[in-house]
Structures are given as structure tokens and as C-alpha cells.
Amino acid sequence: MNQTGVFNSAAGAELFGWRNLKSLAWNQSVPDLYQTAIERGEGQIADGGALSVVTGQHTGRSAKDKFLVRSPASEENIWWDNCDAITLDQFATLKRDFLDHAEGMDLFAQDLFGGADPAFRLPVRVYCEFAWHALFIRHMLREPENTDLATFAPGLTIIDLPSFKADPDRHGSRTGTVIACDFDEGLVLIGGTSYAGEIKKSVFSFLNYQLPAKGVMPMHCSANVGDNDDSAVFFGLSGTGKTTLSADPVRTLIGDDEHGWSDDGLFNFEGGCYAKTIRLSAEAEPEIYATTQRFGTVLENVVLDPATRIPDFDDGSLTENGRCAYPLDYIPNASETSLAPNPQNVIMLTADAFGVMPPIARLTPSQAMYHFLSGYTAKLAGTEKGVGKEPVATFSTCFGAPFMTRHPSVYGNLLRDKISQHGATCWLVNTGWTGGAYGTGARMPIRETRALLAAALDGSLNKVAMRIDPFFGFEVPIEVPGVDTDILDPRETWSDKAAYDGQARSLVQMFVDNFEKFVSHVDPDVRDAAPVISTAAE
């Protein structure tokens, strides 16, 4: 085997079990990986200098093809209602077949860290079949110093072979695509898909499993910090404004997707960003748009003009899930350390298409746990396959159910304890509809959302008078300087008050029904934080 680059020979390829590889390139730089990807025909250079690649059949995560090894060690720790299982024997067979499949291949290895905090960072080794996958994960995770590479020993190893096809009868998979994880061994096997996000999310899933035992809260959230070290985290599902609202020009960006919260504060898991590009524009999101015009950025499933190679971000013919991956320092106001103090504010974002939620509400720690476990937003009618004429309520626990490997109550209890311990204020922010449901009302004005969010972050919102919402029981500001008073009470924005009451009762029932599976796992105070079906206040 021809091995090049810097690596720890005491914990190298032979120790893992590779046999008869043609070559193994260790820890190549961004320019080297760029050049190799172009020479191998893996992609093309777009106008502006980004590397453009197409992933073929899989343009997003294959959630139904992800499996965790069920073993005596993992039996009691995994949330099996949310995770599909394979046996130790099936995983062992799969690993042997991966090693056999790779014989004669040129592979690329990257030694990286997941986590900016040295006390909790995870050493991750990724073996890739594609050079551009090695480039992608080099952006997404954090690069060690050269002095660290000589002693690097992985705590998690990921094997990424898109050309491998799994056999359901032999490996226990569902199709030829497989993402198999043995968290006890610290090994993930990815085959049959070229979508790079599987590598990134495998690291997140492992940290979600590992960190709670160390008292660290792993979070699917963005985070920023102000000049007074007043940090904030933003939970939210797709379409709620998580990336947009955390990208504040007067605050420093810690990260846009995955973080840990330890007793010492916040730390970004990643060293880069993986932003959606569909309908991306220089006017609406100038910082992200600028990254797509730079050398080093990976454009994934973005349509290029065949003559000019100029990206067309409005063309969704390949997928609505086009992405760009780039280092965090491509964003002008990004943190150099990716560390921040314990957050003073926790923001939970929802895009309520039913027009029931107020634009902002203050939550108690118990209410915060309730809404965190609920993970509510709404899909819009006509915007997604399978969604009919009416909005569809979506509950993704912990605002990231596909990556939650332990029971949600583990993460919920951690969040509630940390909010109480560090005195953080929790807010529920509705970026959805007001004046009626989707189709009747209007989208919550971004100007009002930003004004309310700014007041929450600078502490002034804690000083205004609050009312208790009759349905959800949280506190809602009555009047905020610079904000239209009418918009603060969603019922008052509806012309038909009885219709609002009916819609509110309907949404409350959805919450109650969804939370039924958690009732036996939470304390009485969290159960008491549930919304109540009642008449609106006179």
C-alpha cells in the first residue's frame, strides 16, 4: 500500500484492518483534494472557484437506511423507538465486506476533531472513496494542529464507500444503501450513497450518544454571542429561520447547526457550515452567497449553466436540497474560537402556519422542556409532497429527532437543568403566520421578529408587562416599544375570534396527542406545562 501524508503510524491503516489498498492519502490539504477531485472527474470548477459536485440518486439523508448495532452494552441506552437495529453479527459481516470491497482502491483519510472544546472534542478519522468527500468533511469538522497528527488516535472511525452496495439478506439492511453504526466500537459504515451529509450527521449522532453521560447537552441549534458575552442558542426545524436569525451582523456567529453546552459554556461541534442554496440570493443572504463564489467551497447538487458554469440557485431540478459547504471563517463575523459563555437566552423557533402562536413568549424551565420535547413547527400546504390544502403540524422531538440516539427525556432533562443552573431565559418565537392561518393570514413580518428578538437578547423584554396565554400558559408581552401592539396577541389579529379559538383548541390537541408518548418519562412539573383546551380570555 502506498501511503502519503502525515499520520500516526502507531494507529494507522493496518491497525484498522485495511488490506491491499492501492493507495491511502492522509490528511491532504484543500488545494490537493481540489486538484485530485478534478483529475478524477468527481466534479467541476464553477464560476467563482467553487467545486461543483452531483450526488446522483441520493440528494439527501437516507433516514430509513440508518441502523444502530443492538448489543447488551447498547440495549438500555438507545432510543429504539426512533432507531432501527442490526445485530453484532450483521455488522461484523458488513465490516468484512467493506474491507474486501476496498481492496485495490485509492482512499483518502482525514484526521479531524468534532468539538471546539478540548475537554470534550472527539477525534474522528474518516476514510473516503471520493476526494471531494474528504474535502467536505475537512470543512465540516475541525482541523488538528500538525503536531497533533503524529499522535492522533480516533475515538470514532467512519468508512465512506459510495460504490459499496449492501445486501439486505446478508447485512440486515433495507436496500443497497446502508448507514450502520456501532457506537460501542466507535465505527460507522456508509455505503450506497454519495450524499456527503451522511458523514457529518454520523458524527453528530455519535456525539448525541456520547456527551450526555459527560453532563454535556448536545444540541441541533445555531448560536451567536454579543459584545457583552451574552450568548444565545437558536433551536428550530427547517424553514423556521434558525440560520437567518442567528446570522446577526451585530453579534458574532458561533455556528449554524450543531453545538454542545457544558458547565463551561457553548462550543461548536463543527469547523464549517452546510447551508441550503435553493433560491439563495446576494440580497437576502449576502454572507452565505459570497461563500459560493470562493475557492474551497463545495457546491452539492447545484445546477450550473453549461456554458458559463454560473450557479443557478433558483433551479431545483436536481433537488430542493442543494447545499454549499465551506469553512466557518468564510463568514465575516464568525468566532475564531467557536466557544462562548453559558447562554443567557435560549430561543425555540417555530413556523406556526395555523396562526395561533404569538410572535414571542417567555417560557419557564418546565415549559421549555415541554416545547423542546415537542419540537413543533408546521409544513405548508402545497410546498411538500403529501401535504394537501391545509398546513400539517410537525413534531420533531428535540428539534432533531433523526439524530437523537438516546431517549428524548435525557436531552430534555439536561436542557431544563442547564437553564435552571445558569439562569438562562427561554423564549418561543413564532416566525409563521399571523392574522389567520396560512392562506388567510400573512407571514409574521421579519422586522417585528427581529425587533422582538433584539429586545429578548438585550434583556429589555424581561422588563415589560406580560399576560398569560389562556391556551399555552406561557407569558406573552403586552406592549413592546417599536412593535405593533396588535401583533402581540394573535387572537386580536383574527377578524373571526371564534375561528381563532377553534384553531387554537385544535393545535392544543395536537400537542397533547403528540406528547402522550413522553408523559411517563417526565416529572409532574413538565406534564403540568402542557397547553390546556379552554376558552380564550374575555
Coordinates of C-alpha atoms in Angstrom, one line a residue:
M1 CA 0.0 0.0 0.0
N2 CA 1.3 3.4 -1.0
Q3 CA 0.7 5.8 1.9
T4 CA 1.4 9.6 1.7
G5 CA 0.9 12.4 4.1
V6 CA 1.3 12.9 7.9
F7 CA -0.3 10.4 10.2
N8 CA 0.2 8.3 13.3
S9 CA 1.8 5.1 12.2
A10 CA 1.1 3.5 15.5
A11 CA -2.7 3.9 14.9
G12 CA -2.7 3.6 11.1
A13 CA -4.4 1.7 8.4
E14 CA -3.0 -1.7 9.3
L15 CA -4.4 -1.5 12.8
F16 CA -7.9 -1.0 11.4
G17 CA -7.6 -3.9 9.0
W18 CA -7.3 -2.4 5.6
R19 CA -5.8 -4.9 3.1
N20 CA -4.3 -4.4 -0.4
L21 CA -5.3 -0.8 -0.8
K22 CA -3.8 0.7 -3.9
S23 CA -3.0 4.0 -2.1
L24 CA -4.0 5.9 1.0
A25 CA -3.6 9.7 1.1
W26 CA -3.5 11.0 4.6
N27 CA -4.7 14.5 5.6
Q28 CA -4.4 16.2 2.2
S29 CA -4.8 19.9 2.1
V30 CA -7.8 21.7 0.5
P31 CA -5.8 22.5 -2.7
D32 CA -4.6 18.9 -3.0
L33 CA -8.1 17.5 -2.6
Y34 CA -9.4 20.0 -5.1
Q35 CA -6.9 19.0 -7.7
T36 CA -7.4 15.3 -7.1
A37 CA -11.2 15.6 -7.3
I38 CA -10.9 17.4 -10.7
E39 CA -8.4 15.0 -12.1
R40 CA -10.6 12.0 -11.1
G41 CA -13.7 13.6 -12.7
E42 CA -15.6 13.9 -9.4
G43 CA -16.7 17.4 -10.1
Q44 CA -16.0 20.6 -12.0
I45 CA -15.0 24.1 -11.1
A46 CA -17.9 26.6 -11.0
D47 CA -17.7 30.2 -12.0
G48 CA -16.1 31.9 -9.0
G49 CA -13.9 29.0 -8.0
A50 CA -16.2 26.6 -6.0
L51 CA -16.1 22.9 -6.6
S52 CA -19.4 21.7 -8.0
V53 CA -20.5 18.0 -7.5
V54 CA -23.6 16.0 -8.1
T55 CA -24.5 13.1 -5.8
G56 CA -26.9 11.2 -8.2
Q57 CA -29.8 9.2 -6.7
H58 CA -29.4 10.4 -3.2
T59 CA -29.7 14.1 -2.7
G60 CA -30.5 14.0 1.0
R61 CA -30.2 11.8 4.0
S62 CA -31.5 8.2 3.8
A63 CA -33.0 8.1 7.2
K64 CA -34.7 4.7 6.7
D65 CA -31.4 3.2 5.8
K66 CA -29.6 4.1 9.1
F67 CA -29.1 1.3 11.6
L68 CA -27.5 1.0 15.1
V69 CA -26.0 -2.2 16.4
R70 CA -28.2 -3.7 19.1
S71 CA -25.9 -5.2 21.8
P72 CA -26.0 -5.9 25.5
A73 CA -24.0 -2.7 26.0
S74 CA -26.3 -0.5 23.9
E75 CA -29.6 -2.2 24.7
E76 CA -30.6 0.1 27.6
N77 CA -29.0 3.3 26.2
I78 CA -30.5 3.6 22.7
W79 CA -34.0 5.1 22.0
W80 CA -35.1 2.1 19.9
D81 CA -38.5 3.5 19.1
N82 CA -36.5 6.0 17.0
C83 CA -33.6 3.8 15.8
D84 CA -33.6 0.7 13.6
A85 CA -31.3 -2.1 14.8
I86 CA -28.9 -4.7 13.3
T87 CA -27.1 -7.4 15.1
L88 CA -23.5 -7.6 16.1
D89 CA -23.0 -10.5 13.6
Q90 CA -24.6 -8.5 10.7
F91 CA -22.4 -5.5 11.5
A92 CA -19.3 -7.7 11.6
T93 CA -20.2 -9.2 8.2
L94 CA -20.8 -5.8 6.8
K95 CA -17.4 -4.6 8.1
R96 CA -15.6 -7.5 6.5
D97 CA -17.4 -6.9 3.2
F98 CA -16.4 -3.2 3.3
L99 CA -12.8 -4.2 3.8
D100 CA -13.0 -6.7 0.9
H101 CA -14.7 -4.1 -1.3
A102 CA -12.0 -1.5 -0.8
E103 CA -9.1 -3.8 -1.9
G104 CA -7.3 -2.1 -4.9
M105 CA -8.9 1.3 -4.2
D106 CA -7.3 4.7 -3.7
L107 CA -8.7 6.1 -0.4
F108 CA -8.4 9.4 1.3
A109 CA -8.1 9.7 5.1
Q110 CA -8.8 12.7 7.2
D111 CA -8.0 13.0 11.0
L112 CA -10.2 15.7 12.5
F113 CA -11.9 16.8 15.7
G114 CA -15.6 17.0 16.4
G115 CA -15.9 19.8 19.0
A116 CA -14.1 23.1 19.7
D117 CA -13.7 22.5 23.4
P118 CA -10.5 20.4 24.0
A119 CA -12.1 18.9 27.1
F120 CA -14.9 17.2 25.1
R121 CA -13.7 17.1 21.5
L122 CA -14.0 13.8 19.6
P123 CA -11.1 12.5 17.5
V124 CA -12.7 11.4 14.2
R125 CA -11.0 9.5 11.4
V126 CA -12.8 9.4 8.1
Y127 CA -11.8 7.1 5.2
C128 CA -13.3 8.3 1.9
E129 CA -13.6 6.8 -1.5
F130 CA -14.1 10.3 -3.1
A131 CA -11.6 13.1 -2.7
W132 CA -14.4 15.6 -2.6
H133 CA -16.0 13.8 0.4
A134 CA -12.6 14.2 2.2
L135 CA -12.7 17.9 1.3
F136 CA -16.3 18.2 2.6
I137 CA -15.6 16.7 6.0
R138 CA -12.3 18.7 6.3
H139 CA -14.6 21.8 6.1
M140 CA -17.3 20.4 8.4
L141 CA -15.1 19.2 11.3
R142 CA -12.1 20.9 13.0
E143 CA -8.5 20.5 11.7
P144 CA -5.9 19.4 14.3
E145 CA -2.6 21.1 14.5
N146 CA 0.2 19.4 12.6
T147 CA 1.7 18.4 15.9
D148 CA -1.5 16.6 16.9
L149 CA -1.5 14.4 13.7
A150 CA 1.6 12.4 14.8
T151 CA -0.2 11.1 17.9
F152 CA -3.8 11.1 16.6
A153 CA -5.9 8.1 17.7
P154 CA -9.5 8.1 16.6
G155 CA -12.4 7.8 19.0
L156 CA -14.8 7.4 16.0
T157 CA -13.9 6.0 12.6
I158 CA -16.2 6.5 9.6
I159 CA -15.8 4.4 6.4
D160 CA -17.5 6.1 3.4
L161 CA -17.7 3.9 0.3
P162 CA -20.4 5.1 -2.1
S163 CA -19.7 2.3 -4.6
F164 CA -20.5 -0.4 -2.0
K165 CA -23.9 -2.0 -2.3
A166 CA -25.4 -3.6 0.8
D167 CA -27.2 -6.9 0.7
P168 CA -30.4 -6.9 2.9
D169 CA -30.3 -10.6 3.4
R170 CA -26.7 -10.7 4.3
H171 CA -26.3 -7.4 6.2
G172 CA -29.8 -6.7 7.6
S173 CA -30.1 -3.5 5.6
R174 CA -33.3 -2.3 3.9
T175 CA -31.8 -1.6 0.5
G176 CA -28.4 -1.4 -1.1
T177 CA -27.8 1.8 0.8
V178 CA -26.6 1.5 4.4
I179 CA -25.5 3.7 7.3
A180 CA -24.5 1.3 10.0
C181 CA -23.3 2.5 13.4
D182 CA -21.6 0.5 16.2
F183 CA -21.3 3.1 19.0
D184 CA -19.5 0.6 21.3
E185 CA -16.8 0.0 18.7
G186 CA -16.8 3.7 17.6
L187 CA -17.3 2.7 13.9
V188 CA -19.7 3.9 11.2
L189 CA -20.0 2.3 7.8
I190 CA -21.6 4.3 5.0
G191 CA -22.3 2.6 1.6
G192 CA -24.5 3.1 -1.4
T193 CA -24.9 6.9 -1.2
S194 CA -22.8 9.8 -2.3
Y195 CA -24.7 12.4 -0.2
A196 CA -22.0 13.9 1.9
G197 CA -24.3 15.0 4.7
E198 CA -24.4 11.3 5.9
I199 CA -20.8 11.7 7.1
K200 CA -21.5 14.9 9.1
K201 CA -24.7 13.6 10.7
S202 CA -23.0 10.4 11.7
V203 CA -20.6 12.4 13.9
F204 CA -23.5 14.4 15.4
S205 CA -25.4 11.1 16.1
F206 CA -22.3 9.7 17.9
L207 CA -21.9 12.9 20.0
N208 CA -25.6 12.8 20.8
Y209 CA -24.9 9.3 22.3
Q210 CA -21.6 10.0 24.0
L211 CA -21.9 13.5 25.5
P212 CA -24.9 13.2 27.8
A213 CA -23.0 10.8 30.0
K214 CA -20.4 13.6 30.5
G215 CA -23.0 16.1 31.5
V216 CA -22.9 17.9 28.1
M217 CA -26.0 18.8 26.3
P218 CA -25.7 18.1 22.5
M219 CA -27.9 20.5 20.5
H220 CA -29.1 20.8 16.9
C221 CA -29.1 24.6 17.0
S222 CA -27.3 27.7 15.9
A223 CA -25.6 30.0 18.3
N224 CA -24.2 33.6 18.5
V225 CA -22.8 35.9 21.1
G226 CA -22.9 39.7 21.7
D227 CA -20.2 42.1 22.7
N228 CA -21.1 41.6 26.3
D229 CA -20.5 37.8 26.2
D230 CA -24.3 37.4 26.1
S231 CA -24.6 34.2 24.1
A232 CA -27.8 32.7 22.7
V233 CA -28.8 29.4 21.1
F234 CA -31.5 29.0 18.4
F235 CA -33.3 25.7 18.1
G236 CA -35.5 25.3 15.0
L237 CA -36.5 22.9 12.2
S238 CA -36.1 23.7 8.5
G239 CA -37.9 26.8 7.5
T240 CA -38.2 28.4 10.9
G241 CA -35.3 30.9 10.5
K242 CA -32.6 29.2 12.6
T243 CA -29.7 30.2 10.2
T244 CA -31.2 33.6 9.2
L245 CA -31.9 34.9 12.7
S246 CA -28.6 33.8 14.2
A247 CA -26.7 35.5 11.4
D248 CA -26.9 38.9 13.1
P249 CA -24.4 41.5 11.9
V250 CA -24.1 43.0 15.4
R251 CA -23.4 39.6 17.0
T252 CA -20.6 37.0 16.5
L253 CA -21.6 33.7 14.9
I254 CA -20.5 30.6 16.9
G255 CA -22.0 28.1 14.4
D256 CA -25.1 27.4 12.4
D257 CA -26.1 23.8 13.2
E258 CA -24.6 21.7 16.0
H259 CA -23.3 22.6 19.4
G260 CA -22.5 21.4 22.9
W261 CA -23.4 23.0 26.2
S262 CA -21.1 22.1 29.1
D263 CA -20.8 23.6 32.5
D264 CA -18.1 25.9 31.0
G265 CA -20.3 27.2 28.2
L266 CA -21.1 26.6 24.5
F267 CA -18.8 25.0 21.9
N268 CA -19.4 24.4 18.2
F269 CA -19.0 20.8 17.1
E270 CA -18.0 21.9 13.6
G271 CA -15.5 24.0 11.7
G272 CA -17.7 24.9 8.9
C273 CA -21.2 25.4 7.6
Y274 CA -23.5 23.3 5.3
A275 CA -26.1 25.8 4.0
K276 CA -29.0 25.3 1.8
T277 CA -28.7 27.1 -1.6
I278 CA -32.2 26.8 -3.1
R279 CA -33.2 30.4 -4.0
L280 CA -30.1 31.7 -2.4
S281 CA -29.5 35.4 -3.3
A282 CA -26.9 38.0 -2.7
E283 CA -29.5 40.4 -1.5
A284 CA -31.3 38.2 1.1
E285 CA -28.2 36.3 2.4
P286 CA -25.1 38.1 1.3
E287 CA -22.6 36.3 3.6
I288 CA -23.7 32.8 2.5
Y289 CA -23.9 33.8 -1.1
A290 CA -20.4 35.2 -1.1
T291 CA -19.1 31.8 0.0
T292 CA -20.4 30.2 -3.2
Q293 CA -18.1 32.4 -5.2
R294 CA -14.9 31.3 -3.4
F295 CA -12.2 28.6 -3.9
G296 CA -12.7 25.8 -1.4
T297 CA -16.5 25.9 -1.2
V298 CA -18.2 22.7 -2.2
L299 CA -21.4 23.1 -4.2
E300 CA -23.5 20.0 -3.8
N301 CA -26.3 19.3 -6.3
V302 CA -26.4 22.9 -7.6
V303 CA -27.3 23.4 -11.3
L304 CA -24.6 25.2 -13.3
D305 CA -25.1 26.9 -16.6
P306 CA -23.4 24.5 -19.1
A307 CA -21.6 27.4 -20.9
T308 CA -20.7 29.8 -18.2
R309 CA -20.7 27.4 -15.1
I310 CA -22.5 30.2 -13.2
P311 CA -24.7 28.5 -10.4
D312 CA -28.4 28.8 -10.8
F313 CA -29.7 28.7 -7.3
D314 CA -33.3 29.1 -8.4
D315 CA -33.2 25.8 -10.4
G316 CA -34.4 22.9 -8.2
S317 CA -34.3 20.3 -11.0
L318 CA -31.6 18.3 -9.2
T319 CA -33.1 18.8 -5.8
E320 CA -34.6 21.4 -3.4
N321 CA -31.8 20.3 -1.1
G322 CA -28.9 21.8 -2.9
R323 CA -26.1 22.8 -0.5
C324 CA -22.8 24.6 -0.1
A325 CA -20.1 23.5 2.4
Y326 CA -17.5 26.0 3.4
P327 CA -15.2 26.8 6.4
L328 CA -16.7 28.8 9.2
D329 CA -14.1 31.6 8.7
Y330 CA -15.7 32.3 5.3
I331 CA -18.4 34.2 7.3
P332 CA -17.0 37.6 8.2
N333 CA -18.3 37.8 11.8
A334 CA -17.6 34.2 12.7
S335 CA -16.0 33.4 16.0
E336 CA -12.3 32.5 15.9
T337 CA -12.6 30.1 18.8
S338 CA -16.1 28.7 18.3
L339 CA -16.5 29.0 22.1
A340 CA -18.9 31.1 24.1
P341 CA -20.1 31.5 27.7
N342 CA -23.2 29.8 29.0
P343 CA -26.1 31.2 27.1
Q344 CA -28.3 33.9 28.7
N345 CA -31.1 33.2 26.2
V346 CA -32.5 30.0 24.7
I347 CA -34.6 30.6 21.6
M348 CA -37.0 27.9 20.2
L349 CA -38.2 28.8 16.7
T350 CA -41.5 27.6 15.2
A351 CA -43.2 28.5 11.9
D352 CA -46.8 28.1 13.1
A353 CA -48.8 28.0 9.9
F354 CA -52.1 27.9 11.9
G355 CA -51.7 31.5 13.1
V356 CA -52.2 30.6 16.7
M357 CA -48.8 31.2 18.4
P358 CA -47.8 34.7 19.5
P359 CA -44.7 36.2 17.9
I360 CA -42.8 35.7 21.1
A361 CA -43.4 34.1 24.5
R362 CA -41.4 33.6 27.6
L363 CA -41.1 30.0 29.0
T364 CA -40.5 28.6 32.4
P365 CA -37.8 25.8 32.5
S366 CA -40.6 23.2 32.7
Q367 CA -42.4 24.8 29.7
A368 CA -39.0 24.9 27.9
M369 CA -38.6 21.2 28.4
Y370 CA -42.2 20.5 27.2
H371 CA -41.7 22.5 24.0
F372 CA -38.2 21.2 23.4
L373 CA -39.5 17.6 23.6
S374 CA -42.4 18.6 21.3
G375 CA -40.2 20.3 18.6
Y376 CA -43.2 21.8 16.9
T377 CA -43.5 23.6 13.5
A378 CA -45.8 23.2 10.5
K379 CA -45.4 22.2 6.9
L380 CA -47.1 24.4 4.4
A381 CA -49.9 23.3 2.1
G382 CA -48.6 22.7 -1.5
T383 CA -44.9 23.1 -0.7
E384 CA -44.1 19.4 0.0
K385 CA -45.2 16.2 -1.5
G386 CA -48.1 14.6 0.6
V387 CA -49.2 18.0 2.1
G388 CA -52.7 18.8 1.0
K389 CA -54.7 22.0 1.2
E390 CA -54.2 22.6 4.9
P391 CA -51.0 23.0 6.9
V392 CA -49.6 19.9 8.6
A393 CA -48.3 20.0 12.2
T394 CA -44.8 18.5 12.5
F395 CA -43.3 17.4 15.8
S396 CA -39.6 16.6 15.7
T397 CA -38.5 16.0 19.3
C398 CA -35.5 18.0 20.5
F399 CA -35.8 19.8 17.1
G400 CA -33.8 17.0 15.5
A401 CA -35.4 13.6 16.1
P402 CA -33.4 11.7 13.4
F403 CA -30.2 12.3 15.3
M404 CA -31.4 11.7 18.8
T405 CA -29.9 8.3 19.8
R406 CA -30.9 8.4 23.4
H407 CA -34.4 8.8 24.7
P408 CA -35.6 12.5 24.3
S409 CA -36.2 12.8 28.1
V410 CA -32.4 12.5 28.5
Y411 CA -31.8 15.7 26.4
G412 CA -34.9 17.4 27.8
N413 CA -33.7 16.9 31.4
L414 CA -30.3 18.2 30.5
L415 CA -31.7 21.3 28.9
R416 CA -34.1 22.0 31.8
D417 CA -31.2 21.6 34.4
K418 CA -28.9 23.8 32.4
I419 CA -31.5 26.5 32.0
S420 CA -32.1 26.5 35.7
Q421 CA -28.4 26.2 36.7
H422 CA -27.2 29.1 34.6
G423 CA -30.3 31.3 34.8
A424 CA -31.0 31.3 31.1
T425 CA -34.2 32.8 29.8
C426 CA -36.1 30.7 27.3
W427 CA -38.3 32.2 24.5
L428 CA -40.6 30.6 22.0
V429 CA -40.5 32.7 18.7
N430 CA -43.1 32.2 16.0
T431 CA -41.9 33.1 12.6
G432 CA -45.0 31.7 10.9
W433 CA -48.4 33.2 10.3
T434 CA -50.5 36.0 11.9
G435 CA -54.0 37.3 11.2
G436 CA -55.2 33.9 10.3
A437 CA -53.8 30.5 9.1
Y438 CA -51.7 30.0 6.0
G439 CA -53.9 31.1 3.0
T440 CA -55.8 33.7 5.0
G441 CA -53.3 35.4 7.2
A442 CA -49.8 36.8 6.5
R443 CA -46.3 35.7 7.3
M444 CA -45.0 37.2 10.5
P445 CA -43.1 40.4 9.5
I446 CA -39.4 39.8 9.8
R447 CA -38.9 43.4 11.0
E448 CA -41.2 42.6 14.0
T449 CA -39.4 39.3 14.7
R450 CA -36.0 40.9 14.7
A451 CA -37.2 43.7 16.9
L452 CA -38.7 41.3 19.5
L453 CA -35.6 39.0 19.3
A454 CA -33.3 42.0 19.9
A455 CA -35.4 43.0 22.9
A456 CA -35.1 39.5 24.3
L457 CA -31.4 39.3 23.8
D458 CA -30.6 42.7 25.3
G459 CA -32.8 42.0 28.3
S460 CA -35.3 44.8 27.8
L461 CA -38.1 42.3 27.1
N462 CA -37.8 41.0 30.6
K463 CA -38.9 44.4 31.9
V464 CA -42.2 44.7 30.0
A465 CA -45.7 43.7 31.3
M466 CA -46.7 40.2 30.4
R467 CA -50.0 38.3 30.1
I468 CA -50.6 34.6 30.5
D469 CA -51.7 32.9 27.3
P470 CA -55.0 31.1 28.0
F471 CA -54.2 28.1 25.9
F472 CA -50.4 27.5 26.3
G473 CA -49.9 29.1 29.7
F474 CA -46.7 30.9 28.7
E475 CA -46.0 34.7 29.2
V476 CA -46.6 37.0 26.3
P477 CA -45.6 40.7 26.2
I478 CA -48.5 43.1 26.2
E479 CA -46.6 46.1 24.7
V480 CA -43.1 46.4 23.3
P481 CA -41.6 49.7 22.1
G482 CA -41.2 49.8 18.3
V483 CA -43.5 46.8 17.8
D484 CA -47.1 46.8 16.6
T485 CA -49.2 46.1 19.8
D486 CA -51.9 44.2 17.9
I487 CA -49.5 41.6 16.6
L488 CA -48.5 40.6 20.1
D489 CA -52.0 39.0 20.7
P490 CA -52.7 36.6 17.8
R491 CA -56.4 36.4 18.7
E492 CA -56.7 40.1 18.1
T493 CA -55.2 39.8 14.6
W494 CA -58.0 37.5 13.5
S495 CA -61.3 39.0 12.3
D496 CA -63.2 35.9 13.4
K497 CA -62.4 35.4 17.1
A498 CA -64.4 32.2 17.3
A499 CA -62.4 30.8 14.4
Y500 CA -59.2 31.6 16.2
D501 CA -60.5 29.8 19.4
G502 CA -61.3 26.7 17.4
Q503 CA -58.0 26.7 15.6
A504 CA -56.2 27.1 19.0
R505 CA -58.1 24.2 20.5
S506 CA -57.2 22.1 17.5
L507 CA -53.5 22.9 17.8
V508 CA -53.5 22.3 21.6
Q509 CA -55.0 18.8 21.0
M510 CA -52.2 18.1 18.5
F511 CA -49.7 19.0 21.2
V512 CA -51.4 16.8 23.8
D513 CA -51.7 13.8 21.5
N514 CA -48.1 14.1 20.4
F515 CA -46.8 14.4 24.0
E516 CA -48.6 11.3 25.2
K517 CA -45.5 9.1 24.4
F518 CA -43.4 11.3 26.8
V519 CA -45.8 11.5 29.7
S520 CA -44.4 8.6 31.6
H521 CA -40.8 9.8 31.2
V522 CA -41.1 13.3 32.6
D523 CA -41.7 14.9 36.0
P524 CA -45.1 16.2 37.1
D525 CA -44.0 19.9 36.5
V526 CA -43.3 19.1 32.8
R527 CA -46.7 17.3 32.4
D528 CA -48.3 20.4 34.1
A529 CA -46.6 22.6 31.5
A530 CA -48.8 21.2 28.7
P531 CA -51.3 23.5 27.0
V532 CA -54.9 23.3 28.1
I533 CA -58.0 23.3 26.0
S534 CA -60.0 26.2 27.3
T535 CA -61.9 29.3 26.1
A536 CA -59.9 32.4 25.3
A537 CA -59.7 35.1 27.9
E538 CA -62.6 37.5 27.9

